[in-house]
Short mmCIF file of C-alpha atoms in Angstrom, two decimals:
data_model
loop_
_atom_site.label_atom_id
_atom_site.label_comp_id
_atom_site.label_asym_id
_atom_site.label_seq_id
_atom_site.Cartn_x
_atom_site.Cartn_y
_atom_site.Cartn_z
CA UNK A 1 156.10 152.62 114.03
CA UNK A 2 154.86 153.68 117.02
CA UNK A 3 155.72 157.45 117.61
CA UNK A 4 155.62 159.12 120.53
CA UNK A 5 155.47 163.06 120.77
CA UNK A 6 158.34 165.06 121.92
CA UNK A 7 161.41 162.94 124.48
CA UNK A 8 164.23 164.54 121.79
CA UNK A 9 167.23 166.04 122.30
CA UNK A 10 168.56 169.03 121.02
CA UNK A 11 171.60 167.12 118.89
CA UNK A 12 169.23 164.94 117.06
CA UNK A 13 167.63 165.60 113.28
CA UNK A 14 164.76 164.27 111.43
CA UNK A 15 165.69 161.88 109.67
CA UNK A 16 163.36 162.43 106.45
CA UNK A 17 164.78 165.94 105.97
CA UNK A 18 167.85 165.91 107.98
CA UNK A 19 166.69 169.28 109.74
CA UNK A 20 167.04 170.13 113.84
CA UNK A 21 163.93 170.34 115.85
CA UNK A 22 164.50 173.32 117.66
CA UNK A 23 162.50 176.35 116.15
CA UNK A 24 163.02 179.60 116.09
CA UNK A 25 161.41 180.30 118.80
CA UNK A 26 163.36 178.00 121.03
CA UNK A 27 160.55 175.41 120.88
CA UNK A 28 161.04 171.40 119.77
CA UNK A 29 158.79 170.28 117.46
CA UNK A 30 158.89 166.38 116.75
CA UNK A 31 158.49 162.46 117.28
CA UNK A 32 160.51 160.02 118.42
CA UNK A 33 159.16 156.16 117.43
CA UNK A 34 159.16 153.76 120.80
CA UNK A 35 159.93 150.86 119.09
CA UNK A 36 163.24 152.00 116.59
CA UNK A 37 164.20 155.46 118.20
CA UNK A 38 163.40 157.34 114.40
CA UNK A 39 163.01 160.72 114.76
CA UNK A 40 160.67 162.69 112.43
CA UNK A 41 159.27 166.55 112.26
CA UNK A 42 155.86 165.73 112.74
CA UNK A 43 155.11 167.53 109.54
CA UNK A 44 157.08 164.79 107.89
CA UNK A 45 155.07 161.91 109.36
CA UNK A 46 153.07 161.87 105.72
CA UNK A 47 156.74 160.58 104.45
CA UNK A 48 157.32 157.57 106.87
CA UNK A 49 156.39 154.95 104.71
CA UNK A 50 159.73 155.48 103.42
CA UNK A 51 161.92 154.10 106.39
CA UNK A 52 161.06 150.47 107.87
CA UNK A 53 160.66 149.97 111.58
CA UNK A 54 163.78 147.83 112.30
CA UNK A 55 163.24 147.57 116.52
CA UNK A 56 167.08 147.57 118.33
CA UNK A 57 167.90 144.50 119.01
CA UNK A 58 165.43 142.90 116.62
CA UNK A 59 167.18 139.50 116.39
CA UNK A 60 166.47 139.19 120.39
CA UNK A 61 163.05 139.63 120.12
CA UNK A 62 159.77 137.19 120.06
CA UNK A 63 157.79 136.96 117.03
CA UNK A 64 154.97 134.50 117.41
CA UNK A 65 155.03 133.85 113.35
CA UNK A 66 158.43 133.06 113.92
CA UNK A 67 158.94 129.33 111.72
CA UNK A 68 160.95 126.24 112.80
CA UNK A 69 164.06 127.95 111.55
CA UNK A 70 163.48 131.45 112.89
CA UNK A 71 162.12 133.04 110.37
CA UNK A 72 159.17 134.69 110.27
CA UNK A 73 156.36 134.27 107.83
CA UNK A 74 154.14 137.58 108.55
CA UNK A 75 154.77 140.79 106.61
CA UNK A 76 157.87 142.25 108.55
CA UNK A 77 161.00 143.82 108.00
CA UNK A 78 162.55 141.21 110.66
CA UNK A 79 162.52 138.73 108.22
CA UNK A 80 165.87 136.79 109.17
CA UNK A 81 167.01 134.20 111.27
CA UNK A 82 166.62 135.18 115.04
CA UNK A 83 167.48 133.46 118.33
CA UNK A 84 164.65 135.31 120.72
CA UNK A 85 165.46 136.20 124.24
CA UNK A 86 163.24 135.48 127.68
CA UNK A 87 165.45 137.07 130.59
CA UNK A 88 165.12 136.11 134.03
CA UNK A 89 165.52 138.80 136.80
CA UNK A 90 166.06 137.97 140.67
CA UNK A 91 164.89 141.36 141.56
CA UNK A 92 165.93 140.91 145.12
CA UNK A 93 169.66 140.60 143.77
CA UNK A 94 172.09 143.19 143.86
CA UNK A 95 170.78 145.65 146.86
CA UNK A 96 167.55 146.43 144.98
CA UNK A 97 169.18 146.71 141.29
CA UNK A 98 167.01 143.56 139.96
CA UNK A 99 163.86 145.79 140.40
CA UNK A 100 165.46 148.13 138.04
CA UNK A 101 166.99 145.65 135.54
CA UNK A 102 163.66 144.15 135.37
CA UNK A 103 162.25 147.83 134.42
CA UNK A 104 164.67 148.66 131.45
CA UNK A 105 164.74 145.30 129.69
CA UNK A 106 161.28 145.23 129.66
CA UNK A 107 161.48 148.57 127.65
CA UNK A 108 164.21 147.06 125.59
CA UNK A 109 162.84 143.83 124.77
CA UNK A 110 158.96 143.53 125.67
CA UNK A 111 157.05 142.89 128.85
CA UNK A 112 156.32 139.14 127.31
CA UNK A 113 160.02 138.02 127.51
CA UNK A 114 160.78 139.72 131.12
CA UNK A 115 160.04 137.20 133.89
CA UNK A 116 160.77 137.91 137.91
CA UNK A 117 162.27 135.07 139.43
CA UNK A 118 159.90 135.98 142.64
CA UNK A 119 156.48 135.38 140.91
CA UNK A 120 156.39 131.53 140.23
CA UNK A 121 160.26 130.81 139.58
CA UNK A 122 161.49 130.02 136.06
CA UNK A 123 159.71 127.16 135.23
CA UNK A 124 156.46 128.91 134.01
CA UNK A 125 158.08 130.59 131.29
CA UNK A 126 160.05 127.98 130.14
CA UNK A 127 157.46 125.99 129.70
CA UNK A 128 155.10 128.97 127.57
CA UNK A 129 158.71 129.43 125.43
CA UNK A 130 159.61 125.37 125.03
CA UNK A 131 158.70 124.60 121.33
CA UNK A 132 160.12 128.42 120.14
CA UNK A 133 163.13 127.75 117.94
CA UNK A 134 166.59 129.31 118.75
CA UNK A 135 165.53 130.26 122.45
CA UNK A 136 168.17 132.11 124.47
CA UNK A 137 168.03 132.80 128.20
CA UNK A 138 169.38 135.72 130.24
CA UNK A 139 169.70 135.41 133.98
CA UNK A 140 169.64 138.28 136.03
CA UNK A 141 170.82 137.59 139.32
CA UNK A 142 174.11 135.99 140.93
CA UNK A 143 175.09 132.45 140.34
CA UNK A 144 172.66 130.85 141.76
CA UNK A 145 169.76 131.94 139.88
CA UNK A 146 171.83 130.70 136.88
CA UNK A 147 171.92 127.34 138.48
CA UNK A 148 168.77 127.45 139.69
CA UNK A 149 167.19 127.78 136.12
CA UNK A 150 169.62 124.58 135.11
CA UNK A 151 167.95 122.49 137.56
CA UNK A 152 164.80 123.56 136.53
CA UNK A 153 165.33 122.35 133.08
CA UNK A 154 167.14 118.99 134.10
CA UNK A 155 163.84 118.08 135.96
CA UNK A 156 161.84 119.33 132.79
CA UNK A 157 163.83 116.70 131.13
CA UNK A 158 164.17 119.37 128.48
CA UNK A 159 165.58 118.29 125.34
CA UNK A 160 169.73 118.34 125.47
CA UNK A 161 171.05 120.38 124.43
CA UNK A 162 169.10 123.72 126.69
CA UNK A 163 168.83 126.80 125.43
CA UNK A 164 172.03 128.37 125.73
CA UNK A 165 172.32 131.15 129.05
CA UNK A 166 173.81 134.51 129.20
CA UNK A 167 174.42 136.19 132.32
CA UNK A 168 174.03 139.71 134.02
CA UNK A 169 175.99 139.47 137.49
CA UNK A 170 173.77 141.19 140.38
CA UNK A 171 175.15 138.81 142.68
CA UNK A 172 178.36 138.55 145.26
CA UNK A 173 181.05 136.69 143.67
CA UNK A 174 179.78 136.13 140.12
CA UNK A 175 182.15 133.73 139.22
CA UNK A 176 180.34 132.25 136.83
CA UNK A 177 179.85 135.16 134.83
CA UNK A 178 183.57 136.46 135.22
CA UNK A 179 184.69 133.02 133.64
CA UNK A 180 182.32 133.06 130.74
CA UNK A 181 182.87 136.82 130.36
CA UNK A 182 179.96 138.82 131.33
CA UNK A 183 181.98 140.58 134.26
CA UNK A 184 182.03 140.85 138.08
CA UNK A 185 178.88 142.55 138.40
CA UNK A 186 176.58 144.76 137.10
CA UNK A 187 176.98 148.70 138.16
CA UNK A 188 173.83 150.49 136.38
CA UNK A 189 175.47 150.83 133.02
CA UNK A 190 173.11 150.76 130.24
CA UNK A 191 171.44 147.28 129.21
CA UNK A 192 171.76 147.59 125.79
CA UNK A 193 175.38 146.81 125.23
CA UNK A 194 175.05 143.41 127.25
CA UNK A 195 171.74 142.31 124.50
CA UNK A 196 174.37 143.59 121.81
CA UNK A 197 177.32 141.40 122.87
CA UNK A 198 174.35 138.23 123.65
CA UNK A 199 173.53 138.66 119.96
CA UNK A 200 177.14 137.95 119.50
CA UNK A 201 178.02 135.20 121.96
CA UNK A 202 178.80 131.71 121.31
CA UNK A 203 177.69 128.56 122.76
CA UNK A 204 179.76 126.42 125.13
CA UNK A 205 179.08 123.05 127.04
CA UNK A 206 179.57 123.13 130.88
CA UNK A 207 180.19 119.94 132.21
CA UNK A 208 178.17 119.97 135.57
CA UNK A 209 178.65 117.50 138.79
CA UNK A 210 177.25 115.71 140.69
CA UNK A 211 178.32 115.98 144.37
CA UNK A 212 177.18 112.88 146.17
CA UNK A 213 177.41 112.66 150.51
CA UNK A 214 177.50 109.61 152.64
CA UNK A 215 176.59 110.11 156.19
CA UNK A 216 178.56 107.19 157.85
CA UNK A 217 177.40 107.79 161.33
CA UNK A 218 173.85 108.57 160.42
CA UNK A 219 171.48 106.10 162.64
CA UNK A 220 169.37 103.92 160.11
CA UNK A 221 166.04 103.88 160.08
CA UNK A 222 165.00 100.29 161.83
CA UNK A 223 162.21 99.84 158.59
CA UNK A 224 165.33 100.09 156.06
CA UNK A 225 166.70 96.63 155.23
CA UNK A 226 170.08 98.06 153.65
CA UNK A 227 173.37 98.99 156.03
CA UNK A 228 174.68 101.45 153.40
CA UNK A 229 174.95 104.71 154.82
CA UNK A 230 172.43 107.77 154.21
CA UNK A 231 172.93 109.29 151.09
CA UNK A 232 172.02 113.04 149.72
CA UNK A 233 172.98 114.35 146.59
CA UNK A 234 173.54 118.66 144.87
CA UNK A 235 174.85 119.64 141.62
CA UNK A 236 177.64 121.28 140.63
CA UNK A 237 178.89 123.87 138.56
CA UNK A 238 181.37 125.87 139.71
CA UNK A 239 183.44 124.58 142.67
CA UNK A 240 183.10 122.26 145.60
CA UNK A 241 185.35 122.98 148.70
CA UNK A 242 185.97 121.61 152.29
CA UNK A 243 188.14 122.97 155.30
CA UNK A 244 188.88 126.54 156.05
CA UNK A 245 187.29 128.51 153.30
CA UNK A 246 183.94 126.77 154.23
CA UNK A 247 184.39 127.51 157.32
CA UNK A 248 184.89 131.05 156.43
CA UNK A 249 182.03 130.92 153.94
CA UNK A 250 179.33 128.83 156.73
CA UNK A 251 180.13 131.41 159.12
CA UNK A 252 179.26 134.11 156.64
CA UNK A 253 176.33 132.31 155.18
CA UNK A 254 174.65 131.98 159.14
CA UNK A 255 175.40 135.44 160.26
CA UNK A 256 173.31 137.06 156.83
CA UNK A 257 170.42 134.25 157.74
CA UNK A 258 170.13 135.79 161.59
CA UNK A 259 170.83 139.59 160.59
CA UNK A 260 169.94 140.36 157.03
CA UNK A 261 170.11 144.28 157.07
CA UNK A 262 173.57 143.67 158.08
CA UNK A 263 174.19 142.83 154.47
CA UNK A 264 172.73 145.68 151.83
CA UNK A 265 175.80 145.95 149.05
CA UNK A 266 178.25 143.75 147.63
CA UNK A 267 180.83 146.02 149.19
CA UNK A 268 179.52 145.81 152.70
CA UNK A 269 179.50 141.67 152.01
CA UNK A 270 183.01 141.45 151.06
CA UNK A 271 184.02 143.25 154.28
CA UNK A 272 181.58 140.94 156.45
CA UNK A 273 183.47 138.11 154.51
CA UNK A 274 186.77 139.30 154.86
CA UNK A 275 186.00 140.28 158.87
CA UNK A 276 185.65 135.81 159.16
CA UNK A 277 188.65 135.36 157.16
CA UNK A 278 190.70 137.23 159.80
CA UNK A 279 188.57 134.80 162.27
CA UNK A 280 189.70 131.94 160.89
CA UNK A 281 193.71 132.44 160.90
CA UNK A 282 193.39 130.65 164.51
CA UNK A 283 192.20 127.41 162.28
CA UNK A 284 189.01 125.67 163.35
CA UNK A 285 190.52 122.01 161.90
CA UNK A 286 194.02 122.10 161.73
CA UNK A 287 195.77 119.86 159.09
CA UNK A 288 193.53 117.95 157.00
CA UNK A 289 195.93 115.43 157.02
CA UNK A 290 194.50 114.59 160.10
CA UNK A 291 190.78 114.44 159.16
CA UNK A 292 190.63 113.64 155.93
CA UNK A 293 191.68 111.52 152.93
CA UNK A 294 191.66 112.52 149.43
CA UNK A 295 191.45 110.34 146.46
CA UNK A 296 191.59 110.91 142.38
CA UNK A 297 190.31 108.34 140.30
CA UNK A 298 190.56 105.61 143.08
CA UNK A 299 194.11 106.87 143.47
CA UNK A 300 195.13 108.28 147.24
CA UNK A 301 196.56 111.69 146.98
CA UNK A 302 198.96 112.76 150.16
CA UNK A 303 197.81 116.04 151.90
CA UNK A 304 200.97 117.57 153.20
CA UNK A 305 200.64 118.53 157.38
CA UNK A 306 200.57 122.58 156.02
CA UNK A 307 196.78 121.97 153.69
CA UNK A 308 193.72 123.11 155.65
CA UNK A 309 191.19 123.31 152.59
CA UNK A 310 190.61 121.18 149.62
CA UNK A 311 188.89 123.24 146.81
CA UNK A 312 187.81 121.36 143.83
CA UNK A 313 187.41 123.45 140.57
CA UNK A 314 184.63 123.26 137.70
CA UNK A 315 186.01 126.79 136.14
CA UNK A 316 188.65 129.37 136.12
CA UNK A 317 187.23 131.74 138.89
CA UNK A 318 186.52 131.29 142.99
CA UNK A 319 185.76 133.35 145.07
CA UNK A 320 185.17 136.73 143.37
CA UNK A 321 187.73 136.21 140.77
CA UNK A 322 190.45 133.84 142.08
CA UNK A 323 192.19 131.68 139.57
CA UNK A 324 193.46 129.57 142.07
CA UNK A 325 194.76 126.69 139.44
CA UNK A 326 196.77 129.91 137.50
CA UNK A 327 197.76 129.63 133.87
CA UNK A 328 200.12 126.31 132.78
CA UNK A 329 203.90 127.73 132.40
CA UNK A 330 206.84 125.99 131.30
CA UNK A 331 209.30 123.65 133.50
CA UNK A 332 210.45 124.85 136.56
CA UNK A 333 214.27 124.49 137.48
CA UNK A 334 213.43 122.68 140.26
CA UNK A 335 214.66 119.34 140.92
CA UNK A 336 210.87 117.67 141.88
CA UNK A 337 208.74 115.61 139.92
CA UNK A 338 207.92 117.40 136.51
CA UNK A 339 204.15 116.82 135.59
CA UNK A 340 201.94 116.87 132.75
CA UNK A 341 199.15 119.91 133.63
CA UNK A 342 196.39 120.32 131.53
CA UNK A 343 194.94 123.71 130.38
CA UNK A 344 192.05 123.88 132.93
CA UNK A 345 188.70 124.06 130.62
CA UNK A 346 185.13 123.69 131.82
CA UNK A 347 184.63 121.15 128.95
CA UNK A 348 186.87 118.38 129.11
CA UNK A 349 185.32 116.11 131.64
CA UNK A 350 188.23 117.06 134.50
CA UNK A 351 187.86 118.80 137.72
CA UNK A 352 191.14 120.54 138.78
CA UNK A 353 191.74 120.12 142.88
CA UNK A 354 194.20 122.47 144.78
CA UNK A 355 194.53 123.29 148.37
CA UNK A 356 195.05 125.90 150.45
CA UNK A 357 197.24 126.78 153.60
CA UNK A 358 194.98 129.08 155.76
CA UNK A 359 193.28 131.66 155.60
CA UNK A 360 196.22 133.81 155.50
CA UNK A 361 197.11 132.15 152.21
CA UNK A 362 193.81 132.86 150.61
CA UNK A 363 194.41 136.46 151.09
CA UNK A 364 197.52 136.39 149.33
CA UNK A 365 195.68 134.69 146.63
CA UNK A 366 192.92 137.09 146.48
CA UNK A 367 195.57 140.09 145.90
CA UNK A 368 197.29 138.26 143.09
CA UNK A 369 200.57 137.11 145.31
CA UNK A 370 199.63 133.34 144.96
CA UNK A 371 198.06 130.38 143.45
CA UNK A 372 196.57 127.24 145.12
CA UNK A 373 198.95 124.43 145.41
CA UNK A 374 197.81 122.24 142.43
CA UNK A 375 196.75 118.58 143.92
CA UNK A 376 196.02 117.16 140.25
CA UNK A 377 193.02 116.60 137.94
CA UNK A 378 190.55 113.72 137.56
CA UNK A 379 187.68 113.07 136.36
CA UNK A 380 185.97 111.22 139.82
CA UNK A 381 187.31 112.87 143.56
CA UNK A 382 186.49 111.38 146.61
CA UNK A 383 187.33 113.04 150.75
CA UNK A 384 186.69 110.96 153.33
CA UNK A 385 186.46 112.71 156.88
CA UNK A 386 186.24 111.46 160.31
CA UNK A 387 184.60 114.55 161.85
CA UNK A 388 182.06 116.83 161.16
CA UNK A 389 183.32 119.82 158.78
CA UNK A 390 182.29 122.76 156.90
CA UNK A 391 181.68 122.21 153.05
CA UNK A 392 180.25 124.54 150.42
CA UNK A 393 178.72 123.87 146.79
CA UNK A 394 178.71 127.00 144.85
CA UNK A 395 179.15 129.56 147.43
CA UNK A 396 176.55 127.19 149.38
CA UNK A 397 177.91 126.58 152.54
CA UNK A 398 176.98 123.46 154.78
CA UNK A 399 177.86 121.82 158.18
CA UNK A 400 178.43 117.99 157.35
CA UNK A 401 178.76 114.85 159.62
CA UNK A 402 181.75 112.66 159.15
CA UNK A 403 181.30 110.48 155.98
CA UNK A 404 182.58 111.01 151.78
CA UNK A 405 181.92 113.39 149.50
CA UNK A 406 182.14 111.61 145.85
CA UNK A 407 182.11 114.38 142.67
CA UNK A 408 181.35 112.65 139.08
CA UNK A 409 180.58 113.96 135.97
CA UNK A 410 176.54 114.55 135.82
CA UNK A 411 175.68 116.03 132.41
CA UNK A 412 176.91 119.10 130.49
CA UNK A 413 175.00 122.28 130.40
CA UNK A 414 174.69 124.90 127.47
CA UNK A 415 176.08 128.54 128.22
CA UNK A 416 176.90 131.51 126.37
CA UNK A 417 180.30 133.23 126.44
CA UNK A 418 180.98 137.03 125.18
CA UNK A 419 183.21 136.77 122.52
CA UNK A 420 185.10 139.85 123.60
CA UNK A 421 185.68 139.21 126.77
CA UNK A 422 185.71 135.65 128.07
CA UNK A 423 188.37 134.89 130.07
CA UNK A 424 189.65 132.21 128.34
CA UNK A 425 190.37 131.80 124.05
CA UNK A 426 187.14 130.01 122.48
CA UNK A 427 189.54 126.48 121.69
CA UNK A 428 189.70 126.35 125.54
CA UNK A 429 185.95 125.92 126.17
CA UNK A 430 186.18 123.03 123.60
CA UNK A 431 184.90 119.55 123.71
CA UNK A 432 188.42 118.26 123.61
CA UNK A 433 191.35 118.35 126.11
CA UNK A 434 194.14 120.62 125.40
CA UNK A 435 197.94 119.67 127.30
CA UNK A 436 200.04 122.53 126.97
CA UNK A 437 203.13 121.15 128.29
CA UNK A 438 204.58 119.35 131.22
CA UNK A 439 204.62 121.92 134.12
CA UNK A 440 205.16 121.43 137.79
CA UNK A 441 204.90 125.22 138.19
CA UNK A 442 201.38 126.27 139.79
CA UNK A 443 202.21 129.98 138.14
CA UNK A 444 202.52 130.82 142.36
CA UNK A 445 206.27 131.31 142.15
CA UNK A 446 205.94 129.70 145.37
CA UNK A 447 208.43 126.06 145.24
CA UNK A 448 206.60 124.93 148.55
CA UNK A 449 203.12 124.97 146.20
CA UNK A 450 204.81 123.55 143.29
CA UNK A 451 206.01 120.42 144.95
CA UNK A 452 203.67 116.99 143.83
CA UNK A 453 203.68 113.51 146.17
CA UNK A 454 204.76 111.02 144.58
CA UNK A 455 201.33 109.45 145.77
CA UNK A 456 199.36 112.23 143.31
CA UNK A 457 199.49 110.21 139.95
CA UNK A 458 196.84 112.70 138.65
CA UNK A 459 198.35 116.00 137.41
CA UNK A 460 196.40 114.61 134.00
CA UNK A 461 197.44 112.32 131.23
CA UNK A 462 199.01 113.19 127.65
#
């Protein structure tokens, strides 16, 4: 124990002989232990022996006697299996909340297992905590730091499968967190409940991407022997997208670049945001139709003249919450095509691809009244574009030159979801692909959305 004097309050009892701490007098007299919150008179400190010193959230925390199976071998009351916890805080995330985050968990857990993103980046600690058994990580921050500590470990060559992540959302959108549960964004409630439900969580795999560019009218280098065009390649994890929510998003992205202190909450960012969706109802490109050519597993997939944004999905969330695929319904009455839809997962190897009619559409989605218009599901989708266009990885945002954009599976990463609340039922973040039912309903209500081509041949296979 490690007791501290006095920090009680006027509910609590010793808990030796069960008696207040408030004297006569008016006056508290007691000690509260830092470690496992015990309360004792400190005339009944000669008694402690008696009660252990089991630390909150003991199974999170680093013991460096800890064996291969988690165990540790010193004298301890933490004697069982444990899965210890480094967390990773972007302080500079959420409007000045990852400063605080960083404060209370290094209360809750201890300074050793607290890291700030801004001192070094993740790869430090991952490298003091690589040969600890059962390693968890927590990332504080928005989406991107999660990412950011996946590539890390994919160019540690780290040992497959990683360390499974947990997330607490300081960012923007958050998407990633929504889908796996850990909610749209942190709001100053305690800590503790979040290193509760980790303790809880179960491992998934997420299948990540890799999002490969070719520049065709990049001018070659006169040393290079080869005509192929240039090549550049990101990963994926969440969504890819090209057309008008780029646009919307690139516009965004360079306005916070040239006027930061325009951009202090996640409130005042979905405003700014919203402020170049209104922007963009003009339309910067038109019908993709046009510009660009989509293709699913080598297969050509007809854009109707109405589609000004292809958005290619990793998970069930976009764009602050979006489920722009929707949930797979029964038939519709309709006379069209019927298709076989597959329960989107971020585990079966497919990438679902819908598109959107304006920005004026993706308003309607963003209040609920609308889905994307489904496109199909593959597990390799290639654009080609003839001129230049806005594209975004992740919330990334990026102007491109005309070229192709190929997305193929890159490797799988490890994640944890909260059992309580993920938004999706464990058997859907499964290794496995699930088909629900033939469905040419996008869940929109919308006939115009739930319409195929004939050309699509990629709505997913039984």
């Amino acid at each position: 124990h490690h007791f501290v004097k006095g920090n009680l309050k006027i509910y609590q009892k010793c808990q030796l002989c069960h008696h207040g701490f408030q004297s006569s007098s008016g006056s508290f007299d007691g000690e509260r232990c830092s470690r496992c919150n015990v309360t004792v008179h400190s005339r009944c400190l000669k008694e402690i022996d008696v009660l252990e010193c089991v630390p909150k959230h003991c199974d999170l925390l680093y013991d460096p006697d800890m064996n291969d199976e988690g165990v540790s071998e010193a004298s301890s009351p933490l004697r069982s299996g444990r899965s210890p916890l480094i967390a990773f805080v972007n302080a500079r995330s959420g409007g000045g909340q990852g400063r605080m985050v960083f404060a209370k968990l290094r209360k809750l857990l201890s300074p050793a297992q607290v890291f700030d993103l801004s001192d070094g980046g993740p790869k430090p600690a991952l490298l003091a905590f690589k040969d600890v058994p059962n390693l968890r990580v927590l990332c504080c921050g928005g989406d991107g730091t999660c990412c950011w500590v996946l590539s890390v470990l994919d160019k540690m060559e780290w040992a497959v499968p990683y360390p499974p992540i947990a997330i607490l959302p300081l960012g923007t959108g958050n998407d990633l967190s929504r889908a796996l549960g850990w909610g749209p964004g942190y709001a100053d409630e305690p800590i503790s409940p979040t290193l509760d439900a980790i303790s809880k969580a179960y491992s998934i795999n997420l299948d990540r991407w890799s999002v490969q560019y070719f520049d065709n009218d990049a001018k070659k280098d006169e040393n290079l022997e080869s005509d192929e065009p240039l090549f550049s390649s990101m990963t994926m994890n969440n969504y890819w997208s090209i057309g008008v929510d780029a646009k919307v998003a690139l516009d965004f992205h360079r306005m916070r670049e040239e006027k930061p202190h325009y951009f202090v909450s996640r409130t005042v960012n979905k405003g700014w945001y919203g402020l170049y969706g209104m922007k963009e109802m003009k339309g910067s490109y038109g019908p993709l139709c046009k510009v660009a050519k989509l293709y699913l597993d080598g297969d050509e997939v007809e854009l109707r003249d109405n589609i000004e944004g292809i958005i290619v999905l990793n998970i069930p969330s976009y764009a602050g919450g979006c489920d722009l695929w929707g949930k797979v319904t029964g038939p519709s009455s309709s006379g069209s095509q019927q298709r076989v839809w597959r329960r989107q997962s971020m585990s079966d190897g497919l990438l679902e691809v819908v598109g959107v009619k304006g920005t004026f559409h993706m308003a309607k989605i963003q209040t609920g009244a609308s889905k994307g218009r489904r496109l199909g599901q593959a597990s390799v989708v290639k654009v080609e574009f003839t001129v230049p266009m806005a594209t975004q990885v992740d919330g990334e945002p990026a102007e491109q030159a005309p070229g192709s954009i190929i997305i193929v599976k890159h490797t799988s990463g490890n994640m944890l979801a909260n059992s309580s609340t993920a938004r999706w039922r464990r058997d859907s973040f499964g290794g496995t692909t699930h088909v629900d039912h033939i469905s040419q309903d996008p869940g929109s209500g919308d006939p115009e959305e739930a319409e195929v081509s004939d050309k699509a041949k990629h709505g997913g296979a039984a």
